[in-house]
XYZ file of N, CA and C in Angstrom:
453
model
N 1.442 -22.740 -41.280
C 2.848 -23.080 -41.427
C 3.458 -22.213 -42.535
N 4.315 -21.556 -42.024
C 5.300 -20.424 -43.400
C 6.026 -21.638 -44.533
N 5.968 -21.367 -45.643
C 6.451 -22.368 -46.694
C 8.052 -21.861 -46.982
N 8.553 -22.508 -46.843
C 9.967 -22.050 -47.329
C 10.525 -22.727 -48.383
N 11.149 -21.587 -49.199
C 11.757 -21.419 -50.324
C 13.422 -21.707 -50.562
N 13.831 -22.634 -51.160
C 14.599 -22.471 -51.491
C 15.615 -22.247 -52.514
N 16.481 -21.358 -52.286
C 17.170 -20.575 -53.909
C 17.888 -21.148 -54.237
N 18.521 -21.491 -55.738
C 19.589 -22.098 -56.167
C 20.954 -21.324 -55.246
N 22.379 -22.248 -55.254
C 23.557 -22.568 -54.900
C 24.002 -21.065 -55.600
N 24.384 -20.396 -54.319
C 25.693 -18.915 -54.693
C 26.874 -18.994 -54.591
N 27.408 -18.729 -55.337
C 29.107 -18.297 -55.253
C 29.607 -16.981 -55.064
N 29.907 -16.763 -53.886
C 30.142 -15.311 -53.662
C 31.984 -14.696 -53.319
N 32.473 -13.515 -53.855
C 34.068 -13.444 -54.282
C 34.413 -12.251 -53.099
N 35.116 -12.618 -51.945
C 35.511 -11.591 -51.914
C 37.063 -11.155 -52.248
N 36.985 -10.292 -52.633
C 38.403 -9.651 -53.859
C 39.039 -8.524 -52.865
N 40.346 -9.015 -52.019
C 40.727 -7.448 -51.444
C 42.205 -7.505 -52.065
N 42.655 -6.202 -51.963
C 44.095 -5.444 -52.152
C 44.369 -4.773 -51.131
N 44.922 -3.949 -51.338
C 45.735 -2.745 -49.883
C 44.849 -1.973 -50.351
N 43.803 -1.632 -51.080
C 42.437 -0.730 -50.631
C 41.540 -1.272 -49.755
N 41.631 -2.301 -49.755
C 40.252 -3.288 -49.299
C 39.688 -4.093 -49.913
N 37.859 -4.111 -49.369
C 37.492 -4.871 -50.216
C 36.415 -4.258 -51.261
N 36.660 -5.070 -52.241
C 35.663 -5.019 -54.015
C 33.985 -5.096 -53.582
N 33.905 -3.827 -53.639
C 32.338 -3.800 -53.742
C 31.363 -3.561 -54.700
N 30.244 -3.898 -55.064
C 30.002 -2.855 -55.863
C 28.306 -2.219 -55.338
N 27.831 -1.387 -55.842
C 26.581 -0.807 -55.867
C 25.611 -0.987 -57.226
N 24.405 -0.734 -57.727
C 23.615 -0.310 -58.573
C 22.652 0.550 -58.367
N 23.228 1.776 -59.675
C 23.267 2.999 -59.556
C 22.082 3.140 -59.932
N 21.453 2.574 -60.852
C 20.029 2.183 -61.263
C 19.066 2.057 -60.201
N 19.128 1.634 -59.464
C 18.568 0.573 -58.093
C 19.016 1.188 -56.612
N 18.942 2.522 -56.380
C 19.810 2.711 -55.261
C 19.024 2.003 -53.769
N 18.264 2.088 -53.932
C 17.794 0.964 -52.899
C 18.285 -0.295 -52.349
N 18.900 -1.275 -53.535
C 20.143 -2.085 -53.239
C 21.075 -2.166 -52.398
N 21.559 -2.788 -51.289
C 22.075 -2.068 -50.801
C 23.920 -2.590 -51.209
N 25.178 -2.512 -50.886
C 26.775 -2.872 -51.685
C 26.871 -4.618 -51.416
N 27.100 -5.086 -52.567
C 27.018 -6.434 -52.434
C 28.816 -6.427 -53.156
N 28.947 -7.818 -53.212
C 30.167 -8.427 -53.332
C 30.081 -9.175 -54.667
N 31.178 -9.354 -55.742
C 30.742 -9.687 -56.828
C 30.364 -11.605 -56.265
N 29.698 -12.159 -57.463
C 29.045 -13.549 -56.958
C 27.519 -13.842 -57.489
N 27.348 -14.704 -57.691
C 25.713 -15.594 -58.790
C 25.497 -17.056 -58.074
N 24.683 -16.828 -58.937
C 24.232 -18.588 -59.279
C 25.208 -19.346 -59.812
N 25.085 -20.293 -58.849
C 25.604 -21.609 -59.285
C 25.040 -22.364 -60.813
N 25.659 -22.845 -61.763
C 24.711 -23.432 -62.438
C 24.475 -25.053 -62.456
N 23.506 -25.388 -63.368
C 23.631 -26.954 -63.221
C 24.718 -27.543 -63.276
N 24.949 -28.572 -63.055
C 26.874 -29.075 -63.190
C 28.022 -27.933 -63.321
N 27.859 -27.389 -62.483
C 28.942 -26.009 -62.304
C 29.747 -26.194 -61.157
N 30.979 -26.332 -60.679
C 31.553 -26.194 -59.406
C 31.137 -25.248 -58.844
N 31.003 -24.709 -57.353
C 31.321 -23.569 -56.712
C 32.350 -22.706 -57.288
N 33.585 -23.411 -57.303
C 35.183 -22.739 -57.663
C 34.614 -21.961 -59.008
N 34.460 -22.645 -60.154
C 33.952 -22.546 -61.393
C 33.304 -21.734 -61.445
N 31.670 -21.745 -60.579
C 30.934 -20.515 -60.572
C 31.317 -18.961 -60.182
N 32.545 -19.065 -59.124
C 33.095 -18.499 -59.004
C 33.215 -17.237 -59.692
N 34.505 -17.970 -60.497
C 35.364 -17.634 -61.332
C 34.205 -17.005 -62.620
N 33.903 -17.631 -63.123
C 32.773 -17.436 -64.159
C 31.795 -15.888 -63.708
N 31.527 -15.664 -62.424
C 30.340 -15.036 -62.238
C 31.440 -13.539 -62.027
N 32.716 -14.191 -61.198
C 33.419 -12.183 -60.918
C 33.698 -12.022 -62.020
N 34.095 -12.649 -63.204
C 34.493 -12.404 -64.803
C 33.378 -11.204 -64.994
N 32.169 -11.812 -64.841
C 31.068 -11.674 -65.834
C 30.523 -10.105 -64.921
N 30.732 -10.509 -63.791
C 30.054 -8.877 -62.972
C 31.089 -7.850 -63.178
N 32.765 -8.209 -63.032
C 33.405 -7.205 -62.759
C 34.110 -6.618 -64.066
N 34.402 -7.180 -64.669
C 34.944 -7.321 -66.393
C 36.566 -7.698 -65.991
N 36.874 -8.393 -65.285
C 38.382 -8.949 -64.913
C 38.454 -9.909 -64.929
N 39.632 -10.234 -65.346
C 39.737 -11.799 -65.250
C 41.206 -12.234 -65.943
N 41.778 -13.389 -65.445
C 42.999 -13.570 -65.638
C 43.644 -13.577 -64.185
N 42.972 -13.489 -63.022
C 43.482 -13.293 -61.473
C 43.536 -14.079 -61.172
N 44.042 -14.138 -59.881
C 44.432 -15.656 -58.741
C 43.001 -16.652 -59.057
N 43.469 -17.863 -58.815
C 42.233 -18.373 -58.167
C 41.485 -18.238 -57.329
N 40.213 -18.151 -56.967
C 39.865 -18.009 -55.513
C 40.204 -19.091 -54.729
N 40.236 -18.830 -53.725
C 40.457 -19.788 -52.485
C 39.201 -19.831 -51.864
N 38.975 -20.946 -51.326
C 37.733 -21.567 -50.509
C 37.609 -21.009 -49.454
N 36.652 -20.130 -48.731
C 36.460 -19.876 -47.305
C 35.586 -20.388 -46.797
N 34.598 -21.130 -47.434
C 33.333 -22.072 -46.160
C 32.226 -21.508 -47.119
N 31.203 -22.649 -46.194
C 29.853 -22.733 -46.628
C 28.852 -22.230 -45.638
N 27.286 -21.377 -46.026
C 26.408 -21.039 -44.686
C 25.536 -21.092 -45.605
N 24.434 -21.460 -45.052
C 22.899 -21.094 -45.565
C 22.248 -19.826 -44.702
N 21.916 -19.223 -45.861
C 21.446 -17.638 -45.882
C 19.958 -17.975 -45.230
N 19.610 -17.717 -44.233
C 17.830 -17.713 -44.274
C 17.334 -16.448 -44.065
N 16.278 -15.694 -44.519
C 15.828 -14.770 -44.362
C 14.002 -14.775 -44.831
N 13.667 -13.722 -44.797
C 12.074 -13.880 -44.743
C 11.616 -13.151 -46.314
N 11.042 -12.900 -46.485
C 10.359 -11.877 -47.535
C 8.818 -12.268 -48.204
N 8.158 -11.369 -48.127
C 6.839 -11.747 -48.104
C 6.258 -12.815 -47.500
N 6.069 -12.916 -45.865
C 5.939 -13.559 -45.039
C 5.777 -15.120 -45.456
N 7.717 -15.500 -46.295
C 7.720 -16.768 -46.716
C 9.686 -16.975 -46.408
N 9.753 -17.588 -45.659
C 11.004 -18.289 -45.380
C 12.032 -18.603 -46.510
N 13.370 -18.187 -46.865
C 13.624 -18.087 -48.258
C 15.143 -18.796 -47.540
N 15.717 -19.612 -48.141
C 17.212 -20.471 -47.561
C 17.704 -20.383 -48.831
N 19.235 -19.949 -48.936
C 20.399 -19.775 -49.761
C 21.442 -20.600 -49.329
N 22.324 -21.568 -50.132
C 22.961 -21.859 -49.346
C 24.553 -21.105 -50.388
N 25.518 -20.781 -49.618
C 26.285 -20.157 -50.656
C 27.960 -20.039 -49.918
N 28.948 -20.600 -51.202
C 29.859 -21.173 -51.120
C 30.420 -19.508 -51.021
N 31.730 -19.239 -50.268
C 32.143 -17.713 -50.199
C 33.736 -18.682 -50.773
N 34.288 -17.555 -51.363
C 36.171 -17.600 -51.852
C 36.487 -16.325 -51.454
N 37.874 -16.461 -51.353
C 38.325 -15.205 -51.563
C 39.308 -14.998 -52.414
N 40.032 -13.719 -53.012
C 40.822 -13.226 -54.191
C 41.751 -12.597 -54.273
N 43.155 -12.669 -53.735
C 43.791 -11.507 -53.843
C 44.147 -11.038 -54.893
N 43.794 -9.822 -55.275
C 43.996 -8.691 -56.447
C 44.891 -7.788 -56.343
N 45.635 -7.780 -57.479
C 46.874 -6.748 -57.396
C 46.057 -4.903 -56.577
N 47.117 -4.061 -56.543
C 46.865 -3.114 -55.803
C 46.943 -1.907 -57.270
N 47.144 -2.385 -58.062
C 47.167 -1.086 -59.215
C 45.681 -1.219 -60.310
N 44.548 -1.730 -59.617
C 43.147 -1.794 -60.249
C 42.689 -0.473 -60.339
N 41.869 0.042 -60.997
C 41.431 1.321 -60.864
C 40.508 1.636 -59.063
N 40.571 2.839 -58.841
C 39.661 3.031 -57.240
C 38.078 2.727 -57.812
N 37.812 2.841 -58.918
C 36.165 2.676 -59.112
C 36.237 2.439 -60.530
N 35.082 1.930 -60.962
C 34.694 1.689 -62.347
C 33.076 0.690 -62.462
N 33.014 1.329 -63.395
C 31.826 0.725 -63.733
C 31.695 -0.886 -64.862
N 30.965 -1.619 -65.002
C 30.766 -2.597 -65.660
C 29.144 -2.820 -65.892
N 28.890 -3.503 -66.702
C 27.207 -4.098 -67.074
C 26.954 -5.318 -67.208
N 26.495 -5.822 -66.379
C 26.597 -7.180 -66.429
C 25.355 -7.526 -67.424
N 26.028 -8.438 -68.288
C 25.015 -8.567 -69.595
C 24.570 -9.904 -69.214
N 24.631 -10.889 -68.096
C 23.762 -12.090 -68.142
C 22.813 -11.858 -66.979
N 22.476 -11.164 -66.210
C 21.533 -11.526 -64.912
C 21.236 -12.573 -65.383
N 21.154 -13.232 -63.769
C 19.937 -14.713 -63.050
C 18.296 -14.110 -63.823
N 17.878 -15.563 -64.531
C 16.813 -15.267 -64.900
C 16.947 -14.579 -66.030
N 17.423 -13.920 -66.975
C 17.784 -13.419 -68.068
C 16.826 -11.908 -67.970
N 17.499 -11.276 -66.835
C 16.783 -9.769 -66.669
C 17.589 -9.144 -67.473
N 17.341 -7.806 -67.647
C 17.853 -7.018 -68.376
C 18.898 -6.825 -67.790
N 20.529 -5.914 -68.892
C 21.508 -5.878 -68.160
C 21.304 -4.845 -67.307
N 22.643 -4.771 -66.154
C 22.537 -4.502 -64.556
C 23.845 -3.287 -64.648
N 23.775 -2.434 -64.637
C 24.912 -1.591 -64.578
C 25.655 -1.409 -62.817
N 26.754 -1.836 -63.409
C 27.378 -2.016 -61.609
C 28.217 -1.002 -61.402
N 28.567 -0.456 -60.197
C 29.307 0.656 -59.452
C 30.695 0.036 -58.764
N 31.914 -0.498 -59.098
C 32.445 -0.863 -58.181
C 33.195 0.136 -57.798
N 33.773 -0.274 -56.704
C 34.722 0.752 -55.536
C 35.452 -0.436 -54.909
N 36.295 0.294 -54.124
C 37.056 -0.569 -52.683
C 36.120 -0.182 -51.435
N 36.268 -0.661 -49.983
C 35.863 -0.243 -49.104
C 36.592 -1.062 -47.865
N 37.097 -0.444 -46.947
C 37.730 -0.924 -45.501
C 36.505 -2.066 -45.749
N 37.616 -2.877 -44.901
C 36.503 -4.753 -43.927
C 35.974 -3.806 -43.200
N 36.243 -2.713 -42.290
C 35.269 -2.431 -40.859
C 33.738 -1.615 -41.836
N 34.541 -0.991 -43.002
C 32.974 -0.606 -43.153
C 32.039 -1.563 -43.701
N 32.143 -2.672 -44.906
C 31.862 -3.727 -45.745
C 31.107 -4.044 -44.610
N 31.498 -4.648 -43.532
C 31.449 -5.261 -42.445
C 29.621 -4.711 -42.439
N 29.348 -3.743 -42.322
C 28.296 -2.331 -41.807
C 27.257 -2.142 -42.775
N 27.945 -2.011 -43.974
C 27.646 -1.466 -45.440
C 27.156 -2.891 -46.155
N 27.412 -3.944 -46.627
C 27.153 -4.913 -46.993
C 25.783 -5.930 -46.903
N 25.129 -6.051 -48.015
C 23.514 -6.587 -47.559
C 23.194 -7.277 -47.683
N 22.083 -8.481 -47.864
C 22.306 -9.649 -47.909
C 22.916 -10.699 -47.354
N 23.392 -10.024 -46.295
C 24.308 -10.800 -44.998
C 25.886 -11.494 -45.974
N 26.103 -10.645 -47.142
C 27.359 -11.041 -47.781
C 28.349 -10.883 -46.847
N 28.276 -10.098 -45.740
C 29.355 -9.907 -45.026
C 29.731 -11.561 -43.882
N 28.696 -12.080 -43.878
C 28.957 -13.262 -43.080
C 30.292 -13.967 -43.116
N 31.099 -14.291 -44.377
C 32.124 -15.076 -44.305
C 33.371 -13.775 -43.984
N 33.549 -12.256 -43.750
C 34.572 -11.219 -43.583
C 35.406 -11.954 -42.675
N 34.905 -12.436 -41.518
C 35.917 -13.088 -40.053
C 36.995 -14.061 -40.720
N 36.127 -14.486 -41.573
C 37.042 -15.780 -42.109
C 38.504 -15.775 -43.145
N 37.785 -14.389 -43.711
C 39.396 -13.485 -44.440
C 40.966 -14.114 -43.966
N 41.742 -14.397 -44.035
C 42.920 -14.948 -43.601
C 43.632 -13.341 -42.782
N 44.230 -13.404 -42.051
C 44.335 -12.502 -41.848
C 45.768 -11.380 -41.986
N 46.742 -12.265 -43.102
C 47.544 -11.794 -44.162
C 47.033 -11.342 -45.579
N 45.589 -11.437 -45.683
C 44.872 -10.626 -46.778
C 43.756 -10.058 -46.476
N 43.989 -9.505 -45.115
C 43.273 -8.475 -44.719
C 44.037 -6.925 -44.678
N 43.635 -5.980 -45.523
C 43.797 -5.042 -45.967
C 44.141 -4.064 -44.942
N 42.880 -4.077 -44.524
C 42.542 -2.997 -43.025
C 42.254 -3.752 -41.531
């Protein structure tokens, strides 16, 4: 019988403007493949809260809309022939259109207290995110409203 694992509660942001959407990479790590800013939930933490708290902390912004709620999915996937379930709250963000096209940030808390994480952000079209995006972050894109869909 495969044992399955399960990971603490994610909050994941997606942030678009009339570029698109907020991605980022690690340039460190190119193996990684473009994720969406978003963490761990913490103990007595809202989703909303974690939110908010985690794009602060990945992207270095803050002072923006609230996110808005787009739904809940549990992530299942495999890794080292052991069943691993996420379950993770998605928002979304609309962000003004005069952000820089790229910039970098370091996220000084990683999950688990790893060393800091130097991040790559950019914009990117929904059709590519859609393609480009790992971790199956792209799962909640359909759900985008579709007056803050970019592209």
């Amino acid at each position: 019988m495969t044992k399955t694992v399960t990971h603490p509660d994610k909050a994941l942001i997606y942030a678009t403007n009339a570029r698109g959407l907020l991605v980022f990479c690690e340039p460190d790590f190119p193996d990684v493949p473009f994720q969406v800013p978003g963490g761990t939930i913490e103990p007595g933490e809202t989703p909303i809260n974690a939110a908010i708290r985690e794009f602060r902390e990945e992207t270095g912004l803050h002072g923006y809309n609230i996110p808005v709620p787009l739904g809940v999915d549990k992530h299942v996937y495999t890794h080292m022939a052991q069943q691993h379930v996420v379950t993770r709250y998605f928002f979304h963000m609309q962000m003004p259109d005069d952000l820089p096209v790229t910039w970098d940030h370091i996220e000084q808390t990683p999950h688990n207290g790893h060393e800091p994480i130097l991040f790559r952000f950019s914009w990117q079209l929904l059709s590519q995110a859609q393609n480009t995006l790992g971790l199956g972050m792209n799962a909640a894109l359909p759900r985008l409203p579709k007056r803050h869909r970019p592209n």
